[in-house]
Coordinates of C-alpha atoms and ligand atoms in Angstrom, one line a residue:
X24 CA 12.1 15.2 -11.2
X25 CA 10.8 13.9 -14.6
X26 CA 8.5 11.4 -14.6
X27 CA 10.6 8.8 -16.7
X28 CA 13.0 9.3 -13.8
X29 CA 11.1 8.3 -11.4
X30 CA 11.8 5.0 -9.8
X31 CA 9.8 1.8 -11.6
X32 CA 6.8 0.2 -9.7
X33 CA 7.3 -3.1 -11.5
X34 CA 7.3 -5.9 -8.6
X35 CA 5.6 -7.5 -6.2
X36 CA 3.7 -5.1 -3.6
X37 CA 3.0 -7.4 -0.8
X38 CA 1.2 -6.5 2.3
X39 CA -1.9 -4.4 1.1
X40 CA -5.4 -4.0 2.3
X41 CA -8.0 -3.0 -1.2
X42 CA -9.8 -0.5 -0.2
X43 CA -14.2 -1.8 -0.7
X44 CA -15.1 -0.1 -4.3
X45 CA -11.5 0.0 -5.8
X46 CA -11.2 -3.4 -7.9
X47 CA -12.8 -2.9 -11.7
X48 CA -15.9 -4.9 -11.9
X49 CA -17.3 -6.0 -8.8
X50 CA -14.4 -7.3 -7.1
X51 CA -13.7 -7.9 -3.7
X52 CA -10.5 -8.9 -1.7
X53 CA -10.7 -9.3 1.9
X54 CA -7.7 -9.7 4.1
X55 CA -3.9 -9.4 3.0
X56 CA -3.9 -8.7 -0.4
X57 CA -0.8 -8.3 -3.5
X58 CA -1.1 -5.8 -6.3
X59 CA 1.7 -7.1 -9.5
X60 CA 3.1 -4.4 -11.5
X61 CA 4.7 -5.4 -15.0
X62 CA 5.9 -3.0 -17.5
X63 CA 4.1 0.0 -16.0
X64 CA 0.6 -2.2 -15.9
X65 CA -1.6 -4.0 -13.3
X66 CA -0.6 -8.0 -14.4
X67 CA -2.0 -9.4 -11.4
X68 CA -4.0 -8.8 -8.2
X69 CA -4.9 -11.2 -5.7
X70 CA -5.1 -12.6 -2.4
X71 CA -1.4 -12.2 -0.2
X72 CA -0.9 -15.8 0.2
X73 CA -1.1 -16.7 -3.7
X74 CA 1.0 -14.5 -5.3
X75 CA 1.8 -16.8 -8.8
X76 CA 5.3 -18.2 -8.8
X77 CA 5.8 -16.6 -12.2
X78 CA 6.4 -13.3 -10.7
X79 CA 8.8 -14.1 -7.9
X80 CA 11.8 -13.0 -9.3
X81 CA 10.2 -9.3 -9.4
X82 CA 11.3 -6.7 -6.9
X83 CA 9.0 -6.6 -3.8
X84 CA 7.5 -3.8 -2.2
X85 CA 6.1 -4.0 1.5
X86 CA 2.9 -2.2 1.9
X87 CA 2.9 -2.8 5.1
X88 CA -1.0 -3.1 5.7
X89 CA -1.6 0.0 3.9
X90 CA -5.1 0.3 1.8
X91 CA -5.2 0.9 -1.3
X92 CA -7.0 3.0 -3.3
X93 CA -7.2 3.5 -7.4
X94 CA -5.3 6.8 -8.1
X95 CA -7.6 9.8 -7.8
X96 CA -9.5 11.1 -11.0
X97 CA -10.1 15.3 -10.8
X98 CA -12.6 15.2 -13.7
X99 CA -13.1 19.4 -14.1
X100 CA -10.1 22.0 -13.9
X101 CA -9.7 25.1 -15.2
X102 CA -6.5 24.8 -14.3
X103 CA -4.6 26.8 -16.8
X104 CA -4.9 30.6 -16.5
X105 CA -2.4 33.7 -15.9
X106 CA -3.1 36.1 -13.0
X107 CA -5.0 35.5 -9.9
X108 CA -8.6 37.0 -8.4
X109 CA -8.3 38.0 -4.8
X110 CA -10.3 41.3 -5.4
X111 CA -13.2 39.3 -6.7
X112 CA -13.2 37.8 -3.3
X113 CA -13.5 40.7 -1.2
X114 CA -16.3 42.1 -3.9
X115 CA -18.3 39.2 -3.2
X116 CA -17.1 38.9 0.8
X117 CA -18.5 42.7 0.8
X118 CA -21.5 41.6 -0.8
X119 CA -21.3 41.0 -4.4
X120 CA -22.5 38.5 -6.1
X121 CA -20.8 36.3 -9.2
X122 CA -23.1 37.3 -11.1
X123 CA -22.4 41.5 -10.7
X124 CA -18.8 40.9 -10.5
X125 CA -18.8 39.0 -14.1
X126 CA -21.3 42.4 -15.4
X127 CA -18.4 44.9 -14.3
X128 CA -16.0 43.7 -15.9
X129 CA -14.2 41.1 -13.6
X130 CA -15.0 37.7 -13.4
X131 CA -14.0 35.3 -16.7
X132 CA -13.1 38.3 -18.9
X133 CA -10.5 39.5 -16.4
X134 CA -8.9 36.2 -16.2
X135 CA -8.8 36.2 -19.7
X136 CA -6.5 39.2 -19.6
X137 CA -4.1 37.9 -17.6
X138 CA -3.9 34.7 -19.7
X139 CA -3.7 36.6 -23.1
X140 CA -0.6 38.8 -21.8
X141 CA 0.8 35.6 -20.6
X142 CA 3.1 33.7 -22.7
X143 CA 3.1 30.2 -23.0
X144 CA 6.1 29.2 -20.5
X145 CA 5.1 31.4 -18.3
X146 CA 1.1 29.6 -17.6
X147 CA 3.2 26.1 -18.1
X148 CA 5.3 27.2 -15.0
X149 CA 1.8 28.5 -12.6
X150 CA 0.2 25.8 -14.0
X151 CA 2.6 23.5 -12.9
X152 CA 2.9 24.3 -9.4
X153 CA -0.5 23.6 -9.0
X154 CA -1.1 20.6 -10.4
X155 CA 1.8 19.1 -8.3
X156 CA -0.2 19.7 -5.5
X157 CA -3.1 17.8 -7.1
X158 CA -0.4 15.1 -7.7
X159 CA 0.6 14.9 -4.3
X160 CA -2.8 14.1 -3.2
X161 CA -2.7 11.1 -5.9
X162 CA -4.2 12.7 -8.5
X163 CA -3.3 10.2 -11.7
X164 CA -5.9 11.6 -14.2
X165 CA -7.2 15.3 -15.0
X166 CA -9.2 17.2 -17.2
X167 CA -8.1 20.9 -17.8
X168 CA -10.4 23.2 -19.5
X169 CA -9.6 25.6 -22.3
X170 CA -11.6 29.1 -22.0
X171 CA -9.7 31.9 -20.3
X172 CA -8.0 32.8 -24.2
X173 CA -11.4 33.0 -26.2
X174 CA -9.1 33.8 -28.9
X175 CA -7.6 30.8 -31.4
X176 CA -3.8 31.6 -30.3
X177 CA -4.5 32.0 -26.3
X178 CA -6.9 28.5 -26.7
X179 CA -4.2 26.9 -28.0
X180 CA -1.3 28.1 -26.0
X181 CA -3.8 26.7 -23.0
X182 CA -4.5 23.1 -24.5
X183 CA -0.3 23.2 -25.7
X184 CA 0.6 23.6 -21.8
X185 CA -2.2 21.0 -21.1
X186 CA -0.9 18.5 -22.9
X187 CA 3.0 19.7 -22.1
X188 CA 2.0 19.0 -18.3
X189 CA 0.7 15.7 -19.1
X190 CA 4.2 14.8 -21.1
X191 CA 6.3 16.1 -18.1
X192 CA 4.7 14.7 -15.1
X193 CA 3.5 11.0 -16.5
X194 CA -0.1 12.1 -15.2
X195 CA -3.3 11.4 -17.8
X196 CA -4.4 15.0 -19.1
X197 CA -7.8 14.8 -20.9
X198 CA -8.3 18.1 -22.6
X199 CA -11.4 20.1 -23.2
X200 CA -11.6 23.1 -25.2
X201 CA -14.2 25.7 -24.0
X202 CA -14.0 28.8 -26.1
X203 CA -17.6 29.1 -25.3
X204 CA -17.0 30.0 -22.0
X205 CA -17.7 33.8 -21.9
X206 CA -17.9 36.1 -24.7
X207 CA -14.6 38.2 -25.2
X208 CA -14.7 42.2 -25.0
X209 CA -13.9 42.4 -28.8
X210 CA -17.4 40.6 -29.4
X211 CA -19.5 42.5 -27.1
X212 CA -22.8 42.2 -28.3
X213 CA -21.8 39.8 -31.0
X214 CA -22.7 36.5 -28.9
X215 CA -23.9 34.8 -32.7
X216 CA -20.8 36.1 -34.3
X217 CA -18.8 34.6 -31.7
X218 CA -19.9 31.3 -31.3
X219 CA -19.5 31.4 -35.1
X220 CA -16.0 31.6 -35.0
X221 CA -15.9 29.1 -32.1
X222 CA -17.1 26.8 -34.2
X223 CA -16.2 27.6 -37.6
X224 CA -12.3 28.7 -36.9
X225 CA -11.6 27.7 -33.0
X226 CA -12.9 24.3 -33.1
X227 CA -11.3 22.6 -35.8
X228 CA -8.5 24.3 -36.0
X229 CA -7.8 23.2 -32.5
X230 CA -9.3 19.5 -32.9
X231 CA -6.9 19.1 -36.2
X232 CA -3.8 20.3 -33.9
X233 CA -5.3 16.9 -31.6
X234 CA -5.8 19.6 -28.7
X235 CA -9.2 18.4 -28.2
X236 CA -10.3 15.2 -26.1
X237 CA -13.9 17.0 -25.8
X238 CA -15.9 20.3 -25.9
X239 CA -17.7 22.2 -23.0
X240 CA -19.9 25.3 -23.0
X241 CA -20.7 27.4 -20.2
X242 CA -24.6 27.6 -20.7
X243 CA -25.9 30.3 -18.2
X244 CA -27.8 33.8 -18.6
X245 CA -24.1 35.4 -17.8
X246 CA -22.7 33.4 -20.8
X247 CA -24.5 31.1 -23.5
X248 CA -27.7 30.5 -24.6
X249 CA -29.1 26.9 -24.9
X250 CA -29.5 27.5 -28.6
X251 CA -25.5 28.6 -29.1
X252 CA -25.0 25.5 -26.8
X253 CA -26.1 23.3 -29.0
X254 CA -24.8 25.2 -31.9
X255 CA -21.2 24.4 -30.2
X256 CA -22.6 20.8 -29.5
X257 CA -23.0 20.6 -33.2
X258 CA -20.0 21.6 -34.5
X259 CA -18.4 18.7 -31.9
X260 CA -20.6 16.2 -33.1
X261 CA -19.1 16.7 -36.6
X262 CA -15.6 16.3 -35.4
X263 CA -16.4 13.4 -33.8
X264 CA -15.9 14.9 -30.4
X265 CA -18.3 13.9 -26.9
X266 CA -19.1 17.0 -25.2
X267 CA -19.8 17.7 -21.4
X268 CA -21.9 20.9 -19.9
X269 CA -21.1 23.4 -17.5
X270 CA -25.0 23.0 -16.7
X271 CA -27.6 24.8 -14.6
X272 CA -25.2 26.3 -12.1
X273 CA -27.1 29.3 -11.6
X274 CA -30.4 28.9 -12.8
X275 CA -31.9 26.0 -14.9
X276 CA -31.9 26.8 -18.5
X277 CA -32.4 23.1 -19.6
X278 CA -29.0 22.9 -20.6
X279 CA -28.5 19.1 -19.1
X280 CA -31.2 17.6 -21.5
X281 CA -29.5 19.2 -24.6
X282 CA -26.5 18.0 -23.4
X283 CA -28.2 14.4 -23.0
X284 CA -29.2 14.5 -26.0
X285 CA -25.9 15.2 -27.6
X286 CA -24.7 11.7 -25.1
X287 CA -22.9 14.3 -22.9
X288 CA -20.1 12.3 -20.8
X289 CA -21.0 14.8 -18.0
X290 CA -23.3 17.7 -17.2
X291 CA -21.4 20.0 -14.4
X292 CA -22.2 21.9 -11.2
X293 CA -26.1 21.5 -11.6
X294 CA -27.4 22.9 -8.7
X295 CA -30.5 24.1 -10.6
X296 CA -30.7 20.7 -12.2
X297 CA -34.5 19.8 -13.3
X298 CA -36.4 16.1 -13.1
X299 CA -36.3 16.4 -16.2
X300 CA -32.3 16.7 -16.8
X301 CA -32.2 13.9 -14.3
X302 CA -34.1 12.1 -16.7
X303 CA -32.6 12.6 -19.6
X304 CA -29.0 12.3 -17.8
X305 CA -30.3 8.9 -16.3
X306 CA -31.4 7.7 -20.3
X307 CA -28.3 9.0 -21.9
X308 CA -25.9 7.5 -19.3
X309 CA -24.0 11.3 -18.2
X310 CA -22.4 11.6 -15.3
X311 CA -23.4 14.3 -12.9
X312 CA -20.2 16.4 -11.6
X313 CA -20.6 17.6 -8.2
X314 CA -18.3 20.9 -7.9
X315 CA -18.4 21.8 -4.1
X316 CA -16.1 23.9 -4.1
X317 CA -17.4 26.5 -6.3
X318 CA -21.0 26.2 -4.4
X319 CA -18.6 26.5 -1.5
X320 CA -16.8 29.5 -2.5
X321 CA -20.1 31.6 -3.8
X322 CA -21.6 31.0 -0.9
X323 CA -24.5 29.2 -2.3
X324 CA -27.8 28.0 -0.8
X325 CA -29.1 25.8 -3.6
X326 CA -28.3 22.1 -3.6
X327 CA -27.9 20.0 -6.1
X328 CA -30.3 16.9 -6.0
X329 CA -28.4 14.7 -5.1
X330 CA -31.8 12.2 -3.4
X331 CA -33.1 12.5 -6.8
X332 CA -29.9 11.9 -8.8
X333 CA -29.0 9.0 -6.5
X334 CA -32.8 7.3 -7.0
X335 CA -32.5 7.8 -10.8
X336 CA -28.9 5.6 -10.3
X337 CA -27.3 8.9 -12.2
X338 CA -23.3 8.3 -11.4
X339 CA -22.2 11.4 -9.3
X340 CA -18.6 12.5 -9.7
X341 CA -16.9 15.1 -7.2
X342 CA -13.8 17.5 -8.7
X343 CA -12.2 20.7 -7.5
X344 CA -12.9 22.7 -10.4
X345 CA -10.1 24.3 -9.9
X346 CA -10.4 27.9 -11.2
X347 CA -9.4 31.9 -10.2
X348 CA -12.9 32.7 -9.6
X349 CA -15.0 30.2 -8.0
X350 CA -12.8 27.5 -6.9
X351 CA -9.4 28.2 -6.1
X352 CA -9.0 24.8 -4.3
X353 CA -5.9 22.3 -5.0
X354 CA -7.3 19.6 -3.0
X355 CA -9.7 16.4 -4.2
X356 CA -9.3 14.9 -0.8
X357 CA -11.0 18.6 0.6
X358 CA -14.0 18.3 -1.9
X359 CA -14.8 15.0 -1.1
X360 CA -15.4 15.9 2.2
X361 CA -17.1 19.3 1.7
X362 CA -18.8 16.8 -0.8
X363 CA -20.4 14.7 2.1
X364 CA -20.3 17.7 4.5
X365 CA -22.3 20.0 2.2
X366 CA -23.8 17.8 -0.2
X367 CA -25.1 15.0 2.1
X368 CA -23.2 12.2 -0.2
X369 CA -22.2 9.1 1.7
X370 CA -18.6 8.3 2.4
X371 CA -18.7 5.7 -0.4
X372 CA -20.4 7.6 -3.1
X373 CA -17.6 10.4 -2.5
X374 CA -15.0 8.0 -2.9
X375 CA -16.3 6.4 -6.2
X376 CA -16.8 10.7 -7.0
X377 CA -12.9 11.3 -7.4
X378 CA -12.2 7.8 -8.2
X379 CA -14.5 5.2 -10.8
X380 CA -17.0 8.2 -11.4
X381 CA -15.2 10.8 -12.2
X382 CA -13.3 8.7 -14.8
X383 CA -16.3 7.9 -16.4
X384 CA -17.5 11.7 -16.7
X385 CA -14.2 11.7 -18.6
X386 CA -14.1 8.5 -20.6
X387 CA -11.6 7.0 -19.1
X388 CA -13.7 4.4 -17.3
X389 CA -11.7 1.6 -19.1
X390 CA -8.4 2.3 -18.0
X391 CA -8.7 4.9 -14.7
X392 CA -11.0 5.1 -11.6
X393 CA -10.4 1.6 -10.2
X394 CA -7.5 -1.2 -10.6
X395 CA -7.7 -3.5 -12.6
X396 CA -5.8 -6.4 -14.8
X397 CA -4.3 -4.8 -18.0
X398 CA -4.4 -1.2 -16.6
X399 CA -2.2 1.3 -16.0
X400 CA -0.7 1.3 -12.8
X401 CA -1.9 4.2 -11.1
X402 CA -3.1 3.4 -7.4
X403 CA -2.4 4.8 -3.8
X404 CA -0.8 2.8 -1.1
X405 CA -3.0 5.0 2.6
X406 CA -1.3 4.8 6.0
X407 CA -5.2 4.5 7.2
X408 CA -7.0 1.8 8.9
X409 CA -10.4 3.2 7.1
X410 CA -10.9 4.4 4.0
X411 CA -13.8 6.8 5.2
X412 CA -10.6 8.5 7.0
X413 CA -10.3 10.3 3.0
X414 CA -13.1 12.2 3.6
X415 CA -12.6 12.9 7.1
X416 CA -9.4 14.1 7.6
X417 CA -9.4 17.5 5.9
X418 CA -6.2 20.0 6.0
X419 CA -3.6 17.7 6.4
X420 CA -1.7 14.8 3.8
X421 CA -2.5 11.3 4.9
X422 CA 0.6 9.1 4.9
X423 CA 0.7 7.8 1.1
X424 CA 2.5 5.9 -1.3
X425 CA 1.7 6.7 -5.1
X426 CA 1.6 5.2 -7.9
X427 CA 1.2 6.9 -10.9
X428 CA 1.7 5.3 -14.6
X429 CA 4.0 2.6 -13.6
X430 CA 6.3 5.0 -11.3
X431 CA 6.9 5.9 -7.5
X432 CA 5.7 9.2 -7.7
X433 CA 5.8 9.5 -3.3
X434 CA 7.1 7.1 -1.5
X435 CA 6.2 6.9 2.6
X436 CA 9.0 4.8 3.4
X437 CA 6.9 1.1 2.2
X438 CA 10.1 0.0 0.3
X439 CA 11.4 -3.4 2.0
Ligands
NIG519 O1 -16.7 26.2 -13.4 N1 -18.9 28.5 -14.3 C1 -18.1 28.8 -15.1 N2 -16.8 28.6 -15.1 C2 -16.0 28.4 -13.9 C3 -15.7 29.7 -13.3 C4 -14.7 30.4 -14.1 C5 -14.3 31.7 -13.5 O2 -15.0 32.4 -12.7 O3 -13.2 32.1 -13.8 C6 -16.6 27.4 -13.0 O4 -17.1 27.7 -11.9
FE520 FE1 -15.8 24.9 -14.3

């Protein structure tokens, strides 16, 4: 069903629990608790008892003790691509690593194949799929990545179905073009000449369309060097445009302080992450993206530092990074719990990770991530008793009621 046809959320929903972190600011409601909807937006929230008289005329919706959380935030997705990379898997389960799969030929390049023969309805329709999936989890805000077209037509034909998927399914897209992602065949050799064009044709072309809510490089030995980085970063900064970093994922190449220095909104994966990028991170005010499921899925051995992001206060975002090659994971509810399960994050810090953190490594800190007066009303009504049970539970749909942009997007049967 279309978003616009989905039922309204405006009314009264009675009978809720708010789940400890979920209120904007520093909020608290303890006990029975009533969340207003007007016009699509938060209008009031409060205890259950002192609902204002102004609103009872509105419809009213029994929560029936459920907690609530804000809708979820998935902050990194790739989540736009043709084809799918099962062989790459049994390379590596056979003993491969990324790394030698990307140098013969597979990894990003051949998923840029797949999306280059792809036409445009035909990636809207995969796409799709999986992103209802995300939805279904309460996903209300994403980010989907450019970079498996590395070619003006095939970025754009990525960002259109981005921003189509945003239109259809009421759901906030931010998009971020990253045509420096890998270099394409026709360019082998011709790294300079490439990020050239990224920058001097890709870029604005694609900003002028309004494709572009930000810019991301893959910076890496088995992609781009910190100096055509911050060539890219450049070419952002004159558009206007923040820019984010996929960032010491395999080794550290110092990536996260240029990106600090350009006031990245987030630097990403960083297992290989240096005092130093904390540092600079911590001064700049990034957010560090946590991407489990890619350390997950290459097997990896080296953490992230998460003790010394948390000391240096560095917000810590969790996402799927949903991709062909590293991450082909659909659920935010799974990373949060590989996120305390492999990362050692609390229960608390993984919930603010797909929720208040990662809006902020997105911008959205204003209007997504927690509830809020004046917002959007995009929350999650949890059959739980605990909200620790989000990160526990793995495999299996909690009993939920969503919310997403002023609509019933799910509905578990709280309707008086
Ligand atoms: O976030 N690290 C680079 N980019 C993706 C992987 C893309 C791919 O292998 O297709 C990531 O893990
Ligand atoms: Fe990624």
């Amino acid at each position: 069903m279309k978003h616009s046809e989905l039922p309204s959320a405006d009314g009264v929903w009675r009978h809720v629990r708010i789940a400890p972190g979920a209120l904007a600011g520093d909020q608290a409601i303890e006990g029975d608790a009533a969340i207003v909807v007007a016009q699509g937006k938060i209008a009031w929230i409060g205890a259950g008892n002192s609902v204002p008289a102004d609103f009872a005329a509105l419809p009213r919706f029994d929560g029936r003790d459920a907690l609530v959380s804000p809708g979820l935030v998935d902050c990194h997705t790739h989540l736009v691509y043709g084809g799918q990379r099962a062989n790459e898997f049994a390379m590596r389960l056979a003993g491969a690593t990324y790394e030698e799969v990307a140098k013969a030929g597979g990894g990003i390049v051949s998923s840029v194949r797949a999306t280059r023969e792809a036409d445009e309805d035909t990636l809207y329709a995969q796409a799709a799929r999986r992103l209802e999936q995300l939805l279904a989890e309460g996903v209300c805000a994403i980010e989907i990545k450019s970079g498996y077209g590395l070619a003006l037509e095939h970025e754009r034909k990525q960002l259109r179905v981005a921003r189509r998927l945003g239109e259809a399914y009421g759901v906030t897209v931010r998009t971020t073009f990253l045509g420096a992602h890998a270099l394409p065949p026709e360019y082998a050799d011709r790294s300079s000449d490439y990020i050239d064009r990224v920058c001097q044709e890709m870029l604005p072309a694609l900003a002028s369309d309004g494709l572009v809510d930000a810019v991301d490089v893959f910076c890496e030995r088995i992609a781009f060097s910190l100096e055509e980085t911050e060539r890219v970063f450049h070419a952002a900064k004159k558009l206007g445009l923040p820019v984010k970093l996929h960032a010491e994922q395999l080794s550290d190449m110092g990536g996260a302080a240029l990106a600090a220095r350009y006031g990245a909104l987030s630097c990403d994966h960083i297992e290989h992450l240096s005092a130093d990028g904390i540092a600079a991170m911590r001064e700049a005010g990034t957010t560090a993206v946590l991407l489990p499921g890619a350390y997950y899925t290459l097997r990896d051995t080296h953490l992230p530092p998460i003790d010394a992001l948390r000391a240096a206060g560095v917000p810590m975002a969790v996402s799927t990074d949903h991709n062909p090659g590293t991450s082909p994971a659909l659920s935010l509810l799974l990373m949060a719990n590989m996120a305390c399960t492999l990362f050692r994050l609390t229960v608390p810090e993984a919930i603010a990770g797909i929720t208040r953190h990662a809006a902020r490594a997105l911008g959205l800190q204003d209007t997504h991530g927690a509830i809020g007066v004046g917002r959007p009303a995009n929350f999650v009504l949890w059959q739980l008793r605990d909200i620790a049970e989000l990160a526990y539970w793995f495999g299996q749909q909690p009993g939920r009621t969503i919310v997403r942009q002023g609509r019933i997007a799910v509905e578990e049967a709280t309707v008086a």
